[in-house]
Tab-separated table of C-alpha atoms in Angstrom:
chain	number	residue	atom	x	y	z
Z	1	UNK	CA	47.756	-64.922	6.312
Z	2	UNK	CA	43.818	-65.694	6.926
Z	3	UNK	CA	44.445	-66.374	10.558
Z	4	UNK	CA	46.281	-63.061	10.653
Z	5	UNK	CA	43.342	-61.153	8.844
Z	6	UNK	CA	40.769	-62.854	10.762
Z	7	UNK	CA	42.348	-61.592	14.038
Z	8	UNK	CA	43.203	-57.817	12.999
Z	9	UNK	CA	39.210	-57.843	11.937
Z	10	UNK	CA	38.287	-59.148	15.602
Z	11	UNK	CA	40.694	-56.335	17.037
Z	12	UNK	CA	39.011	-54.008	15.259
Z	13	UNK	CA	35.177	-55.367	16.018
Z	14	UNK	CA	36.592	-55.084	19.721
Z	15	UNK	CA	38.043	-51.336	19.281
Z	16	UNK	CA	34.074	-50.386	17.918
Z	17	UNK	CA	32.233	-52.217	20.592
Z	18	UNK	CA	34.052	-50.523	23.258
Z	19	UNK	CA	33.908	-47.393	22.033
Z	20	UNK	CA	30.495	-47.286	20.804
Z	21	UNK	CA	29.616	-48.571	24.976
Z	22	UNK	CA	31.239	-45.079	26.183
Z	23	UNK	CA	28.564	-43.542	28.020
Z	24	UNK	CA	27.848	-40.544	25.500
Z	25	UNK	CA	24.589	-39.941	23.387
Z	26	UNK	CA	23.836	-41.239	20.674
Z	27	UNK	CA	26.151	-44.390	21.007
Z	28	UNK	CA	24.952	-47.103	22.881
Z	29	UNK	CA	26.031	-46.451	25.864
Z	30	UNK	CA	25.095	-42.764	26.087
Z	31	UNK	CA	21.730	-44.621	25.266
Z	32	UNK	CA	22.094	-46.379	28.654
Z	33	UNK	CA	23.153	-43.785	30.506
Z	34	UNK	CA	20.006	-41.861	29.186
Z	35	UNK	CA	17.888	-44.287	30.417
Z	36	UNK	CA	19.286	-44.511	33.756
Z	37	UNK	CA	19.028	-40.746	33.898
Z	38	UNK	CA	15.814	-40.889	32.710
Z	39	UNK	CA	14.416	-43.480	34.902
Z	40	UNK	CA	15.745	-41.619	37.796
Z	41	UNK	CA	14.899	-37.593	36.942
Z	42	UNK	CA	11.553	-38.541	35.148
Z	43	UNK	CA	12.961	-36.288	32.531
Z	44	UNK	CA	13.263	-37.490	29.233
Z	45	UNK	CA	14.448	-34.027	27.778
Z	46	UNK	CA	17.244	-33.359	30.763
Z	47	UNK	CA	18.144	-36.801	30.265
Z	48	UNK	CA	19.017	-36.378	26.859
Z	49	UNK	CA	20.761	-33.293	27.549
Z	50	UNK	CA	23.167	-34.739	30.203
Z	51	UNK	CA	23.926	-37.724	28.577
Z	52	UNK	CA	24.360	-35.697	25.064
Z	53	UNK	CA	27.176	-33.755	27.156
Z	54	UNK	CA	28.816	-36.787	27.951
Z	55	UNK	CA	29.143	-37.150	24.730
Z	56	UNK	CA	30.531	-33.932	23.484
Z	57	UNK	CA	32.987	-34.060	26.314
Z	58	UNK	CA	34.364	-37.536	25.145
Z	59	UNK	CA	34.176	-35.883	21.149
Z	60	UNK	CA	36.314	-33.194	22.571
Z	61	UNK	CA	38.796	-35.666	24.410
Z	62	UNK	CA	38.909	-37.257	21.398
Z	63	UNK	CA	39.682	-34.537	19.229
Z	64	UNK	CA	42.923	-33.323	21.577
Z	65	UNK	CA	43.985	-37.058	22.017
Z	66	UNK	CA	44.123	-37.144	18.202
Z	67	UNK	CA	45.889	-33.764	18.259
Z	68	UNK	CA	48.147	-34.611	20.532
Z	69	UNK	CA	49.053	-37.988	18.654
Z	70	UNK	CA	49.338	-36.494	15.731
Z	71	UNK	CA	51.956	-33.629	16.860
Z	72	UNK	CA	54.125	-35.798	18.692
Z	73	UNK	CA	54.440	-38.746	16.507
Z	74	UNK	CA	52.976	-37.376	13.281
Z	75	UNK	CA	50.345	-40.951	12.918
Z	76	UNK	CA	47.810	-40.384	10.745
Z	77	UNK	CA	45.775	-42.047	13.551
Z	78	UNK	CA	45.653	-38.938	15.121
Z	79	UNK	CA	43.766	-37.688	12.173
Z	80	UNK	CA	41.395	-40.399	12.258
Z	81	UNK	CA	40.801	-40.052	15.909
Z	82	UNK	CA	39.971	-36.064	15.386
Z	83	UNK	CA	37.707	-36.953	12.429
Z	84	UNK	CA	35.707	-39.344	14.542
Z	85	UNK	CA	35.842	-36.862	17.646
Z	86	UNK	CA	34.276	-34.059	15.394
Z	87	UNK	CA	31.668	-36.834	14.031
Z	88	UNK	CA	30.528	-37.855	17.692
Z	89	UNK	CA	30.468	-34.454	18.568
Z	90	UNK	CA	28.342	-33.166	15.278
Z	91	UNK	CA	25.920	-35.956	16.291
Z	92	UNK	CA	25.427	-35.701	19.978
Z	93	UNK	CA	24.727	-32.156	19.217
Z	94	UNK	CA	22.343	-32.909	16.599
Z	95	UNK	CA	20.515	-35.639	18.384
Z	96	UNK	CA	19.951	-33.494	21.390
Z	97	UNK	CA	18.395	-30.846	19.297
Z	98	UNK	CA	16.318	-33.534	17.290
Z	99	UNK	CA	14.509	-34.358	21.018
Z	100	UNK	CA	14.741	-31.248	22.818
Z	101	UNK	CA	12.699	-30.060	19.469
Z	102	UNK	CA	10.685	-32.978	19.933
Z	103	UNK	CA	9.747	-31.893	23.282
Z	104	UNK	CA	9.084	-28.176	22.349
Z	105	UNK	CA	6.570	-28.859	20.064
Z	106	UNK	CA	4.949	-31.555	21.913
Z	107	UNK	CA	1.014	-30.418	22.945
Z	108	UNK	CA	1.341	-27.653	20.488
Z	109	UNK	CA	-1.291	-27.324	17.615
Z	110	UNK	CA	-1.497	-25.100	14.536
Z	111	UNK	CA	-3.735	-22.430	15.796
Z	112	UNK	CA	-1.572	-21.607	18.615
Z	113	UNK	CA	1.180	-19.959	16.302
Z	114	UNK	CA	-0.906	-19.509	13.075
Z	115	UNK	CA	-1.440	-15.702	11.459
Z	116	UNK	CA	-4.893	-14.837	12.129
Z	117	UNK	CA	-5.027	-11.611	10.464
Z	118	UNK	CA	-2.385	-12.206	7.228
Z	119	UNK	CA	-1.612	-9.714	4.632
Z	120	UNK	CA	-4.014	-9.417	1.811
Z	121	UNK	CA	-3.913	-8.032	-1.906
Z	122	UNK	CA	-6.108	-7.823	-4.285
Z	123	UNK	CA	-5.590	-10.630	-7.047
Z	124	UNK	CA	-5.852	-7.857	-10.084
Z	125	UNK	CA	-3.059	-5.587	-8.835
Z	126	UNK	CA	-0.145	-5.962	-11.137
Z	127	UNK	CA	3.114	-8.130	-10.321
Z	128	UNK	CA	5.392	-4.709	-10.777
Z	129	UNK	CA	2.739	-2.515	-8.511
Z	130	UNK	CA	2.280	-5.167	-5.909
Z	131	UNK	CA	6.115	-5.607	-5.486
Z	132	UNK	CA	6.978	-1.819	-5.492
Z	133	UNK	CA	4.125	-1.024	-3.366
Z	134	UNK	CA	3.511	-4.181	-0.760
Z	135	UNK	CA	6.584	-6.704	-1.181
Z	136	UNK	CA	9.767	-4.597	-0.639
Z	137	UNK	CA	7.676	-1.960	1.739
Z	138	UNK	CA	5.896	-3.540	4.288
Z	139	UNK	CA	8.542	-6.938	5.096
Z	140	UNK	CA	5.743	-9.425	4.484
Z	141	UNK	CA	6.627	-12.451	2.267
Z	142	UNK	CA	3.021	-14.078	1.877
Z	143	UNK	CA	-0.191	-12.556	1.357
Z	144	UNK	CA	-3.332	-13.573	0.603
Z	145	UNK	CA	-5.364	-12.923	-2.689
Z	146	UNK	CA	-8.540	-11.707	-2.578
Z	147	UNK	CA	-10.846	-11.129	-5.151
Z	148	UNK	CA	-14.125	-9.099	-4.333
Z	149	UNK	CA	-13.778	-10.293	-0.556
Z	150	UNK	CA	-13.165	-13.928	-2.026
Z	151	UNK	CA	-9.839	-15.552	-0.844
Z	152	UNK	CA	-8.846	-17.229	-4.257
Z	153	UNK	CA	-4.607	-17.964	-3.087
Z	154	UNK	CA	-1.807	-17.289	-1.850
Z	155	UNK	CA	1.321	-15.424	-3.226
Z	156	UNK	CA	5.542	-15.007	-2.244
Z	157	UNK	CA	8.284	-13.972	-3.489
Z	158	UNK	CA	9.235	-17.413	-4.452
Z	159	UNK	CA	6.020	-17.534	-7.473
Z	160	UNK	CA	7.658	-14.426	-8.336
Z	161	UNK	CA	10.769	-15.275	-9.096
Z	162	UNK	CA	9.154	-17.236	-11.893
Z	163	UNK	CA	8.175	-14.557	-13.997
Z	164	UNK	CA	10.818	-12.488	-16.319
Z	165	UNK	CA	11.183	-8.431	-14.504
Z	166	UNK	CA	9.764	-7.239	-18.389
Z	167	UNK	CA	6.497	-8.872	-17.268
Z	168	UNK	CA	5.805	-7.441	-14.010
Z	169	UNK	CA	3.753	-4.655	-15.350
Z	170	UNK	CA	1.757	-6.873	-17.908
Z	171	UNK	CA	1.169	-9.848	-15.351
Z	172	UNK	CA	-1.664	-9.597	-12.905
Z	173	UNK	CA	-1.301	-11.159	-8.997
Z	174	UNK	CA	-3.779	-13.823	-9.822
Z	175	UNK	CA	-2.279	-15.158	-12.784
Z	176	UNK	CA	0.966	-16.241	-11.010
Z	177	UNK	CA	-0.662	-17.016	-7.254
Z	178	UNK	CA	-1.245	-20.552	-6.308
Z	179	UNK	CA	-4.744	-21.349	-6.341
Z	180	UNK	CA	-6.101	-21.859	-2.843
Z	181	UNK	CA	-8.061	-25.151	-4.910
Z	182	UNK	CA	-5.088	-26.601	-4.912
Z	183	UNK	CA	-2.842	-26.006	-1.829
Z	184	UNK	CA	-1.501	-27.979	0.458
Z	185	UNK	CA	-2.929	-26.919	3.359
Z	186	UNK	CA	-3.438	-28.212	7.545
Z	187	UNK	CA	-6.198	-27.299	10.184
Z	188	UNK	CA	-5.879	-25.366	13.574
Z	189	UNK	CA	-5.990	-28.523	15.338
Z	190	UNK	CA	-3.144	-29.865	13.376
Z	191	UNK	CA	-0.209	-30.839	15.520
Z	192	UNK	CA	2.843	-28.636	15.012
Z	193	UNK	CA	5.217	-31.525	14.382
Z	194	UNK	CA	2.463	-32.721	11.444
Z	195	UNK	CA	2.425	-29.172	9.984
Z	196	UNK	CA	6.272	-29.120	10.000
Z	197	UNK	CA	6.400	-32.190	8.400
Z	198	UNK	CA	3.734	-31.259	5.230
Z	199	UNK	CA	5.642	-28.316	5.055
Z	200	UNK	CA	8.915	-30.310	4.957
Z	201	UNK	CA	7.884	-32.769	2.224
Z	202	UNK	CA	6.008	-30.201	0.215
Z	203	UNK	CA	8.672	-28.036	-0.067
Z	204	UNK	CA	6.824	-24.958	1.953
Z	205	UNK	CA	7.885	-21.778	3.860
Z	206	UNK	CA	4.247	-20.731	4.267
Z	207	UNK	CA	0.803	-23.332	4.292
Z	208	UNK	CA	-2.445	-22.027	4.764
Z	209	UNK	CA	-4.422	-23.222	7.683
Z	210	UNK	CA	-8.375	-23.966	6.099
Z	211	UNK	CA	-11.556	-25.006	7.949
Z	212	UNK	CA	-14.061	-26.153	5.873
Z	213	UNK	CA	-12.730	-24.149	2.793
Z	214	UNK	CA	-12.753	-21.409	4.960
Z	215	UNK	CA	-8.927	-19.668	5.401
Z	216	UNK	CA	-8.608	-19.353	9.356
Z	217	UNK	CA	-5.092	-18.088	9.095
Z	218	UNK	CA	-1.286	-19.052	8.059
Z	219	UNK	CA	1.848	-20.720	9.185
Z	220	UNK	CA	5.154	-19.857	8.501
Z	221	UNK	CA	8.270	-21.721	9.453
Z	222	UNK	CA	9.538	-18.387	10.299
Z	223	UNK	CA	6.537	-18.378	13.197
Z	224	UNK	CA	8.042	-21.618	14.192
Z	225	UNK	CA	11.232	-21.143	14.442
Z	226	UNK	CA	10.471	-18.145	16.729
Z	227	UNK	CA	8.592	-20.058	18.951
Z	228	UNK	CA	11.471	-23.125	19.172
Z	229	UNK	CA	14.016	-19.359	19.400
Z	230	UNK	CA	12.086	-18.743	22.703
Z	231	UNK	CA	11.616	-22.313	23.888
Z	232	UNK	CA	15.804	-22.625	23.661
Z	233	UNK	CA	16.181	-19.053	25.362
Z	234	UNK	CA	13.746	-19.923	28.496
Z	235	UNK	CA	15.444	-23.652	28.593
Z	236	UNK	CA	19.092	-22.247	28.466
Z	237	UNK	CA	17.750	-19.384	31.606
């Protein structure tokens, strides 16, 4: 009946309110107990991380209750109930990350993890001689293209890949580069979390850092990531 369905929907509103006010991040009440936490340590990132381990600890309870259920009474509740333990626990765990990120990168600009001194090659070497010769010997993945002591654009494996293997020989550097003229590009004083982001939405592994059409140096996501590596190993000491 209608008063029947009306009052299985309220049970189940009820079930989700109380369960999304258990104190683990990122449900609401792991948001409370953050700011609690927070207003009491001054600490927005340890904060986070407690009240993010509430919340894994309740994913995990969640995930044996569900077990349990289902072993002893074979309900497909169980399942349910390990499905949304593993969801809580995939986003506490990614929320924490998202802000202790957040935090690592706060205060830090470009030119604090940029390449200074990048690898160069001269744009009329050919495809075949720069790859045998540069690419697969030295570990670099971008260099910069110079032509005589101009810095005309940038080149990785991934403009490369582009070109059929036949070509290599026949192709010059500066015919499959992209064009400094028209890179995407940040400045030193770019913040890191900016950089990441024009990276991000450009589709970028490397971006060259310009001043004044000047080339000051490059960023690489791989710099980045070893920088957030380092962050995460001093914060776990």
């Amino acid at each position: 009946s209608i008063r029947e369905m009306f009052a299985w929907v309220g049970y189940i509103n009820l079930v989700l309110t109380v369960f999304n006010m258990l104190p683990g991040y990122p449900m609401d009440g792991g948001r409370i107990l953050r700011a609690l936490l927070w207003w009491r340590s001054h600490s927005f990132e340890r904060a986070t991380r407690t009240a993010s381990a509430m919340g894994r600890i309740m994913a995990v309870a969640f995930m044996a209750m569900g077990v349990i259920d289902y072993i002893t009474r074979s309900h497909l509740g169980g399942l349910w109930m390990v499905f949304i333990g593993w969801f809580l626990f995939e986003a506490s765990r990614a929320s924490y990350l998202e802000v202790a990120m957040k935090e690592d990168l706060k205060g830090v600009r470009v030119g604090d993890l940029m390449q200074r001194d990048p690898a160069t090659i001269d744009g009329r070497l050919s495809v075949q001689n720069f790859v045998d010769n540069e690419l697969l010997r030295t570990g670099h993945r971008c260099y910069v293209v110079r032509e005589d002591g101009e810095v005309v654009g940038m080149i990785t494996p991934r403009e490369i890949r582009r070109i059929e293997r036949d070509a290599w020989p026949l192709i010059a550097v500066d015919t499959v580069m992209r064009p400094l003229s028209r890179m995407t590009f940040v400045r030193p004083d770019t913040s890191l979390a900016d950089a990441l982001r024009t990276m991000g939405e450009n589709e970028l592994v490397e971006v060259p850092v310009i001043v004044d059409g000047r080339l000051e140096g490059v960023l690489s996501r791989a710099d980045v990531l070893a920088y957030l590596q380092t962050r995460s190993e001093l914060r776990a000491s």
